[in-house]
CSV table of C-alpha atoms in Angstrom, one decimal:
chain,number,residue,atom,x,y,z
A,1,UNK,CA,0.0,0.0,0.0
A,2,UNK,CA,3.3,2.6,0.6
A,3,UNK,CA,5.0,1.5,-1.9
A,4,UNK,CA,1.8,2.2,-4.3
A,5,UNK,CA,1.1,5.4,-2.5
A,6,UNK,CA,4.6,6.6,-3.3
A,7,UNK,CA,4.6,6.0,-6.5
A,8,UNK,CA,1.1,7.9,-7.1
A,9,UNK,CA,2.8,10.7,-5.3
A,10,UNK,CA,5.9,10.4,-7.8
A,11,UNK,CA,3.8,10.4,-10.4
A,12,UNK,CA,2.1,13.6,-9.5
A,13,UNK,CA,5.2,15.5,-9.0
A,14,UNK,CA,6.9,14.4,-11.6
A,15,UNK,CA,3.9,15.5,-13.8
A,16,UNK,CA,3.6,18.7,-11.9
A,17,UNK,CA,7.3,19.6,-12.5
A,18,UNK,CA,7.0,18.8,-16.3
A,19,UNK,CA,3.6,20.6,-16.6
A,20,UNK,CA,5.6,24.1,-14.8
A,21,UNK,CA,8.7,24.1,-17.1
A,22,UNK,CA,6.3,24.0,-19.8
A,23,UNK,CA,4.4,27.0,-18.8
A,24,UNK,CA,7.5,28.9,-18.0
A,25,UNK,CA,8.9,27.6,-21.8
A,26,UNK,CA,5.7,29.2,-23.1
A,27,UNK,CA,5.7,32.1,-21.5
A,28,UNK,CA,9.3,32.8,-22.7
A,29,UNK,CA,7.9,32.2,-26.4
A,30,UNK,CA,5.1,33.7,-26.4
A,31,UNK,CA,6.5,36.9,-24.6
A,32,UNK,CA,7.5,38.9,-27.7
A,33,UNK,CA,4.1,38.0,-29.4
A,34,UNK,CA,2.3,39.4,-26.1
A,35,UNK,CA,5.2,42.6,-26.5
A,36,UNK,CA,4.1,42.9,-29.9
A,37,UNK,CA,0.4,43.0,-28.9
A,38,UNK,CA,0.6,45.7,-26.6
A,39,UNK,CA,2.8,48.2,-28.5
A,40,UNK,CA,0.4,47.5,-31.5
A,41,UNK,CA,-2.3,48.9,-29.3
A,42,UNK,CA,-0.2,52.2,-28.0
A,43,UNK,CA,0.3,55.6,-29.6
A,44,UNK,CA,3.5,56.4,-31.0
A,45,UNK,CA,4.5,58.7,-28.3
A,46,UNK,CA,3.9,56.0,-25.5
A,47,UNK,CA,6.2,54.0,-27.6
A,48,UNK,CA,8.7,56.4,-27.7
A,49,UNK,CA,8.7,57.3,-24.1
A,50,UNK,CA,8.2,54.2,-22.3
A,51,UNK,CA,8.3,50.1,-22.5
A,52,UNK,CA,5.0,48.4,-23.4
A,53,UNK,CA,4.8,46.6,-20.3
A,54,UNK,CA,3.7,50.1,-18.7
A,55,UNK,CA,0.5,49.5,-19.9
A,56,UNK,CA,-0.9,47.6,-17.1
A,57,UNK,CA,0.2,50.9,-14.8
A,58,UNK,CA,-2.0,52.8,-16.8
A,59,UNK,CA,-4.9,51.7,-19.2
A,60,UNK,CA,-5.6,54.9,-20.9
A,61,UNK,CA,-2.7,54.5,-23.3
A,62,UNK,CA,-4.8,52.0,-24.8
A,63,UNK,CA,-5.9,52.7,-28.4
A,64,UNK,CA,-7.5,51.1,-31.6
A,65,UNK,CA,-5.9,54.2,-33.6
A,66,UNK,CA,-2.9,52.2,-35.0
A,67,UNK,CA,-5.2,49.3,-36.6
A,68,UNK,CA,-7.4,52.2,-37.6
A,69,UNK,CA,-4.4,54.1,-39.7
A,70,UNK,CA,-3.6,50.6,-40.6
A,71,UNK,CA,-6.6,49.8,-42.3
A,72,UNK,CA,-6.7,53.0,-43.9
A,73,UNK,CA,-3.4,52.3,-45.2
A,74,UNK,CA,-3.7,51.2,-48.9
A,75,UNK,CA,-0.1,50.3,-49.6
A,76,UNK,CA,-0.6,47.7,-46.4
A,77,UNK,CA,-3.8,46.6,-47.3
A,78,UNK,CA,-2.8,46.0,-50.8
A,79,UNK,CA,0.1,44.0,-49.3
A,80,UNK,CA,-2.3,41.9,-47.1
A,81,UNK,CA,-4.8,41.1,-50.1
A,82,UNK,CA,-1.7,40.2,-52.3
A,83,UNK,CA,-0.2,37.7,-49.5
A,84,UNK,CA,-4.1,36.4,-49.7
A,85,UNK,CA,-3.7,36.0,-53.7
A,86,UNK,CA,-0.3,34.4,-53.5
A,87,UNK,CA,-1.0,31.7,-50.7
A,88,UNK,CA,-4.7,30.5,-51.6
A,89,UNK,CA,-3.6,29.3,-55.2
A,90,UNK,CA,0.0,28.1,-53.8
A,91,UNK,CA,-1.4,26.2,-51.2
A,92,UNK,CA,-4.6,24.9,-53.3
A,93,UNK,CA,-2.3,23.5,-55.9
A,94,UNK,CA,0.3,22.2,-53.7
A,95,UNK,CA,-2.5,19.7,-51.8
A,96,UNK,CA,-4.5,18.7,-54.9
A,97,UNK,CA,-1.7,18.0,-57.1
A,98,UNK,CA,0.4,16.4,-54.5
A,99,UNK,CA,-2.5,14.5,-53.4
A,100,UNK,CA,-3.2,12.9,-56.4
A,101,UNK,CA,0.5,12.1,-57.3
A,102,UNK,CA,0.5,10.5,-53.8
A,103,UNK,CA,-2.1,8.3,-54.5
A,104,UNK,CA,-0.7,7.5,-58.1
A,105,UNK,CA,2.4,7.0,-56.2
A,106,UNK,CA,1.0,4.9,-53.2
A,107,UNK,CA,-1.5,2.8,-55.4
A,108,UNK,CA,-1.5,2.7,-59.2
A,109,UNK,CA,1.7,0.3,-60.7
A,110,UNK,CA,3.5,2.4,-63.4
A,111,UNK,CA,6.9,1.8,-65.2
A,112,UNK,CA,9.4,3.9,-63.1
A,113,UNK,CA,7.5,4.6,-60.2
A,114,UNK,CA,10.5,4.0,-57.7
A,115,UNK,CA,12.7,6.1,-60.3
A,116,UNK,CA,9.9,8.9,-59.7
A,117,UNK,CA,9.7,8.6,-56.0
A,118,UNK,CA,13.6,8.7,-55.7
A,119,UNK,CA,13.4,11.8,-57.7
A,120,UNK,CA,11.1,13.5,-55.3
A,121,UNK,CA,12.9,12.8,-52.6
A,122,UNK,CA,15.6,13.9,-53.7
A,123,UNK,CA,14.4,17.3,-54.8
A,124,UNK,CA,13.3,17.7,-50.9
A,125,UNK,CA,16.9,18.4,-50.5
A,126,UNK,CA,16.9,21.5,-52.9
A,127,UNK,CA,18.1,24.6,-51.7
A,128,UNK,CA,15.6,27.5,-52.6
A,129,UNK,CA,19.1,29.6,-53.4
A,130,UNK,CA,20.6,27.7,-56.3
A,131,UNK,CA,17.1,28.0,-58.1
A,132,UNK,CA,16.8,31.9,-58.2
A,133,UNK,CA,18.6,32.4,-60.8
A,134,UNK,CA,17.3,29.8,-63.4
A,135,UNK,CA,13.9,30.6,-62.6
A,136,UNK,CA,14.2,34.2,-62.5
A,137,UNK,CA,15.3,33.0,-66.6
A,138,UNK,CA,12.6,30.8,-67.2
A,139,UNK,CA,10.2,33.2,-65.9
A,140,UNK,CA,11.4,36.1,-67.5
A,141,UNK,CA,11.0,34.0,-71.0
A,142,UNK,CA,7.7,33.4,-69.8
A,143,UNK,CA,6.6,37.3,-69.2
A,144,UNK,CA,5.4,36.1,-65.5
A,145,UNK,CA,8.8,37.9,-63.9
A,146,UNK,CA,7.7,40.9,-61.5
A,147,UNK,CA,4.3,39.3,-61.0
A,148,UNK,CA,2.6,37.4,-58.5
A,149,UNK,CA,2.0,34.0,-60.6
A,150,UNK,CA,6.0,33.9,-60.3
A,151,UNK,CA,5.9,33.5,-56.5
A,152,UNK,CA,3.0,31.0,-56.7
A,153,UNK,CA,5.1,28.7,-59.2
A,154,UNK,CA,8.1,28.9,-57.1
A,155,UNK,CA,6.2,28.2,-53.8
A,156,UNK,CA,4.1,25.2,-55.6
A,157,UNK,CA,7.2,23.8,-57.6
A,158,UNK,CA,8.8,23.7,-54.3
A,159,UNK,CA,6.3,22.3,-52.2
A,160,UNK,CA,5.0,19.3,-54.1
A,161,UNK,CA,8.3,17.3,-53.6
A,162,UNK,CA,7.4,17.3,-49.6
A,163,UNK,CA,3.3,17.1,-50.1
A,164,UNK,CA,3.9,13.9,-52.1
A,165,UNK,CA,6.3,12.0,-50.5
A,166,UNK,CA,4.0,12.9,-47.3
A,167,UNK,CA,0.3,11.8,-48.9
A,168,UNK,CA,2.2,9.3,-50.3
A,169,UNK,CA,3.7,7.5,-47.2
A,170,UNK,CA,-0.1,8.5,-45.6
A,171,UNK,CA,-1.9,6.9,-48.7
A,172,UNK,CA,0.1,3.6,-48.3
A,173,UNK,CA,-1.0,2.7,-44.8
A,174,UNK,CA,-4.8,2.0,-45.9
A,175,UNK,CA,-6.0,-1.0,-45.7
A,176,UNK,CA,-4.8,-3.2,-49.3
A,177,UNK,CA,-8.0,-5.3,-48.6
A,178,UNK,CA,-10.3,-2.2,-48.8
A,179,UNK,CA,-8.8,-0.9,-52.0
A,180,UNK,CA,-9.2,-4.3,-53.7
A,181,UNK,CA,-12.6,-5.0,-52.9
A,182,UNK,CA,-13.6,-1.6,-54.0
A,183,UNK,CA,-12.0,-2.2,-57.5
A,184,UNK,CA,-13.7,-5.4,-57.4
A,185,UNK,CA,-16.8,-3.7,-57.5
A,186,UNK,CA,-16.1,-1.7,-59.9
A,187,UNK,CA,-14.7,1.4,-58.7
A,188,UNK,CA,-12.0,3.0,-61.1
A,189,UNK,CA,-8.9,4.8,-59.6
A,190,UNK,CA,-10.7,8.2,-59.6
A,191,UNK,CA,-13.5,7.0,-57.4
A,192,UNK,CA,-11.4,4.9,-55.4
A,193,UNK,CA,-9.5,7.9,-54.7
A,194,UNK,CA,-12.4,10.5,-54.6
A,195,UNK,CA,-14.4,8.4,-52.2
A,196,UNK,CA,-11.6,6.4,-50.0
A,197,UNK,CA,-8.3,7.9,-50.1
A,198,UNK,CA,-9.5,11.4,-49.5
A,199,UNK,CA,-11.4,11.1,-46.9
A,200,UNK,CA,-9.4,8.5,-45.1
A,201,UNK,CA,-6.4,11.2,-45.8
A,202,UNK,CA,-7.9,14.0,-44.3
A,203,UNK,CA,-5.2,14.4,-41.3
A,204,UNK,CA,-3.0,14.5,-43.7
A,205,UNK,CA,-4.4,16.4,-46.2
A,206,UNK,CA,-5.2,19.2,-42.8
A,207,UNK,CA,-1.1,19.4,-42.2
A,208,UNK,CA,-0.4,19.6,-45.9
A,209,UNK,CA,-2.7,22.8,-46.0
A,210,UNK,CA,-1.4,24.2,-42.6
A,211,UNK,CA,2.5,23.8,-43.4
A,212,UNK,CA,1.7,25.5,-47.0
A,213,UNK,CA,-0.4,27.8,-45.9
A,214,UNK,CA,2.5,28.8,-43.1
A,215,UNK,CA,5.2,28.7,-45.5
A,216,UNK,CA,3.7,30.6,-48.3
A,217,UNK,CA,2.4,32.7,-45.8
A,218,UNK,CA,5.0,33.9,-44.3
A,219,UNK,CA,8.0,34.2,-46.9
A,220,UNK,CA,9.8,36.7,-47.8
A,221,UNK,CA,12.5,36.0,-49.5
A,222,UNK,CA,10.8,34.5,-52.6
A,223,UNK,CA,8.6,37.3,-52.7
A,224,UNK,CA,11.6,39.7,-52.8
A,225,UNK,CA,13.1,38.5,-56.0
A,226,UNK,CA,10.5,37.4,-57.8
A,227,UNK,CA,7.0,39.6,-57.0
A,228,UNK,CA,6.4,43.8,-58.9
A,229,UNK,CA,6.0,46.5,-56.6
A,230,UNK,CA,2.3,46.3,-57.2
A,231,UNK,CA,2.6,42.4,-56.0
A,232,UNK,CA,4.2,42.9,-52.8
A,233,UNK,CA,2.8,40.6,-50.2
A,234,UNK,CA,2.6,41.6,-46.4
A,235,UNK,CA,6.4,40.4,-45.4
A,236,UNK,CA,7.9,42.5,-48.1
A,237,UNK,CA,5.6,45.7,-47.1
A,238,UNK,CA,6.8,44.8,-43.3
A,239,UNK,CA,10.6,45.0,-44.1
A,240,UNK,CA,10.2,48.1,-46.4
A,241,UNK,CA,8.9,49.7,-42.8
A,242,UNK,CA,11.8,48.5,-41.2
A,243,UNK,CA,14.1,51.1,-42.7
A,244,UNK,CA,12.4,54.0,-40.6
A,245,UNK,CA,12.1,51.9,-37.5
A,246,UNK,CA,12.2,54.4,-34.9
A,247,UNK,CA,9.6,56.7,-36.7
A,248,UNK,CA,7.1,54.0,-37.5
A,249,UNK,CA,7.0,51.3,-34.9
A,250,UNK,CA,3.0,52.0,-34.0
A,251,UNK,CA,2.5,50.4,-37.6
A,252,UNK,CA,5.4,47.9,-37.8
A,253,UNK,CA,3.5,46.5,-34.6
A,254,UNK,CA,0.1,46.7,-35.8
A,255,UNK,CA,0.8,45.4,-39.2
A,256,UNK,CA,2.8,42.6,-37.6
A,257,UNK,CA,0.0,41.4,-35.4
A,258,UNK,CA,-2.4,41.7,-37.9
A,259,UNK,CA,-0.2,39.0,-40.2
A,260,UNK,CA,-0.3,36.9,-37.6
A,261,UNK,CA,-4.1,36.2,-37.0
A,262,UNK,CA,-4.8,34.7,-40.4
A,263,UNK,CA,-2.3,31.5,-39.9
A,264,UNK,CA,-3.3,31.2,-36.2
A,265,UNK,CA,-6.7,30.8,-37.1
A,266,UNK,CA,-5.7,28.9,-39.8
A,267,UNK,CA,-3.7,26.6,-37.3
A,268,UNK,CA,-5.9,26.4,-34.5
A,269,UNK,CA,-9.3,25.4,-37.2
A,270,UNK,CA,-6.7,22.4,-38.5
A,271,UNK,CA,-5.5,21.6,-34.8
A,272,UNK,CA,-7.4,18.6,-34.6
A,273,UNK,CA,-6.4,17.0,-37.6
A,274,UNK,CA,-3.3,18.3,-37.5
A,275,UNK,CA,-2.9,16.5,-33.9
A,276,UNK,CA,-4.4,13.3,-35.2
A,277,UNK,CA,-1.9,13.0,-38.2
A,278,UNK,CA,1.3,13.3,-36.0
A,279,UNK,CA,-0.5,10.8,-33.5
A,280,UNK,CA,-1.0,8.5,-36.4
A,281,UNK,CA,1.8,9.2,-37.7
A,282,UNK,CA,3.6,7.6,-34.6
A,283,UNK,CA,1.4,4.9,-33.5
A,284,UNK,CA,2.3,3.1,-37.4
């Protein structure tokens, strides 16, 4: 009865000590995002004068007036619609393409289909950098150089070698029973993957769309080289704002926050399948 009393006691400590060094972990990482926060919602001045943390001593340097000058702000607005126009199609043809070449991958016998899969695997292991310059060519020849369709090529050429080797390896683990009896009742590949693989793949298919969405989100580089000046997603409009810092840090703070709430809401609505692809993920 000690002995198993003990060890319940262990238990709770040990679980108690591992649940406190992960709050004080988060804290630590989420501190500049809670930083940011606050200064987004002070007035220049305040920002100038004194630390954001100030704010709890005195509420009335709260104010809505930097999101307000923010949304008035066409060149930032224009920014945040372009980052919407660039990530939608990137990530849309990133998932539906990968997914089906996943499935081809996983389930339909081909001549050189383990050449094919070597190949994408390998081309996981790309640098972004020693691509610039040929594709900078190769659009150019196209007439797409300076626009936005560049920077969704580059991010879709460079995230289908990931999405299918991912919905590949995902599309593998169902059942080999299920997809024979389907085709012997008939079902061609397009149903069988329309109607099984799909849904069965839908953790997957969640995290494909969440660690596109991030990435495409949230790049800058690509967008650099590649997009106009009338293309200019919300990263490049950021770090054009950076050169008169200590002038313009009320909308450097709001803008910043306000790139952040699409992928968290776009992270937290894929949580759960997100969550259930890593567990699954584990567990085979």
């Amino acid at each position: 009865m000690k002995n198993t009393l003990s060890a319940r006691i262990n238990r709770v400590l040990a679980n108690s000590t591992v649940n406190v060094v992960l709050l004080i972990v988060a804290a630590m990482w989420l501190l500049p995002t809670v930083g940011l926060f606050f200064q987004s919602v002070r007035s220049p001045q305040d920002n100038a004068q004194t630390g954001w943390w100030t704010i709890f001593d005195n509420f009335e340097q709260w104010t809505w007036g930097n999101y307000q000058s923010i949304l008035a702000n066409e060149t930032m607005m224009g920014s945040l619609w372009n980052t919407v126009l660039i990530v939608i199609p990137s990530t849309f043809l990133v998932v539906f393409i990968g997914a089906m070449a996943g499935y081809a991958l996983a389930w339909i016998d081909f001549p050189g289909r383990t050449a094919v899969l070597t190949i994408i695997v390998g081309l996981m292991a790309v640098p972004l950098q020693v691509s610039f310059i040929p594709l900078a060519q190769l659009f150019g020849a196209m007439g797409i150089f300076g626009t936005r369709w560049a920077v969704i090529l580059f991010h879709t050429a460079f995230g289908l070698p990931f999405a299918v080797f991912l919905m590949r390896n995902y599309f593998r683990q169902i059942s080999p029973e299920l997809m024979e009896a389907a085709r012997l009742d008939g079902a061609g590949e397009m149903r069988i993957f329309l109607r099984i693989a799909l849904p069965l793949g839908a953790p997957a298919l969640a995290s494909l769309t969440i660690f596109q969405f991030l990435w495409s989100w949230n790049d800058m580089l690509v967008a650099l080289i590649f997009a106009g000046p009338q293309d200019k997603p919300i990263t490049v409009a950021l770090s054009e704002q950076l050169r008169l810092f200590s002038s313009n840090i009320d909308i450097l703070a709001a803008g910043a926050f306000l790139s952040m709430i699409i992928p968290l809401l776009v992270f937290f609505a894929g949580q759960k399948y997100f969550v259930n692809a890593l567990l699954q993920g584990s567990t085979k």
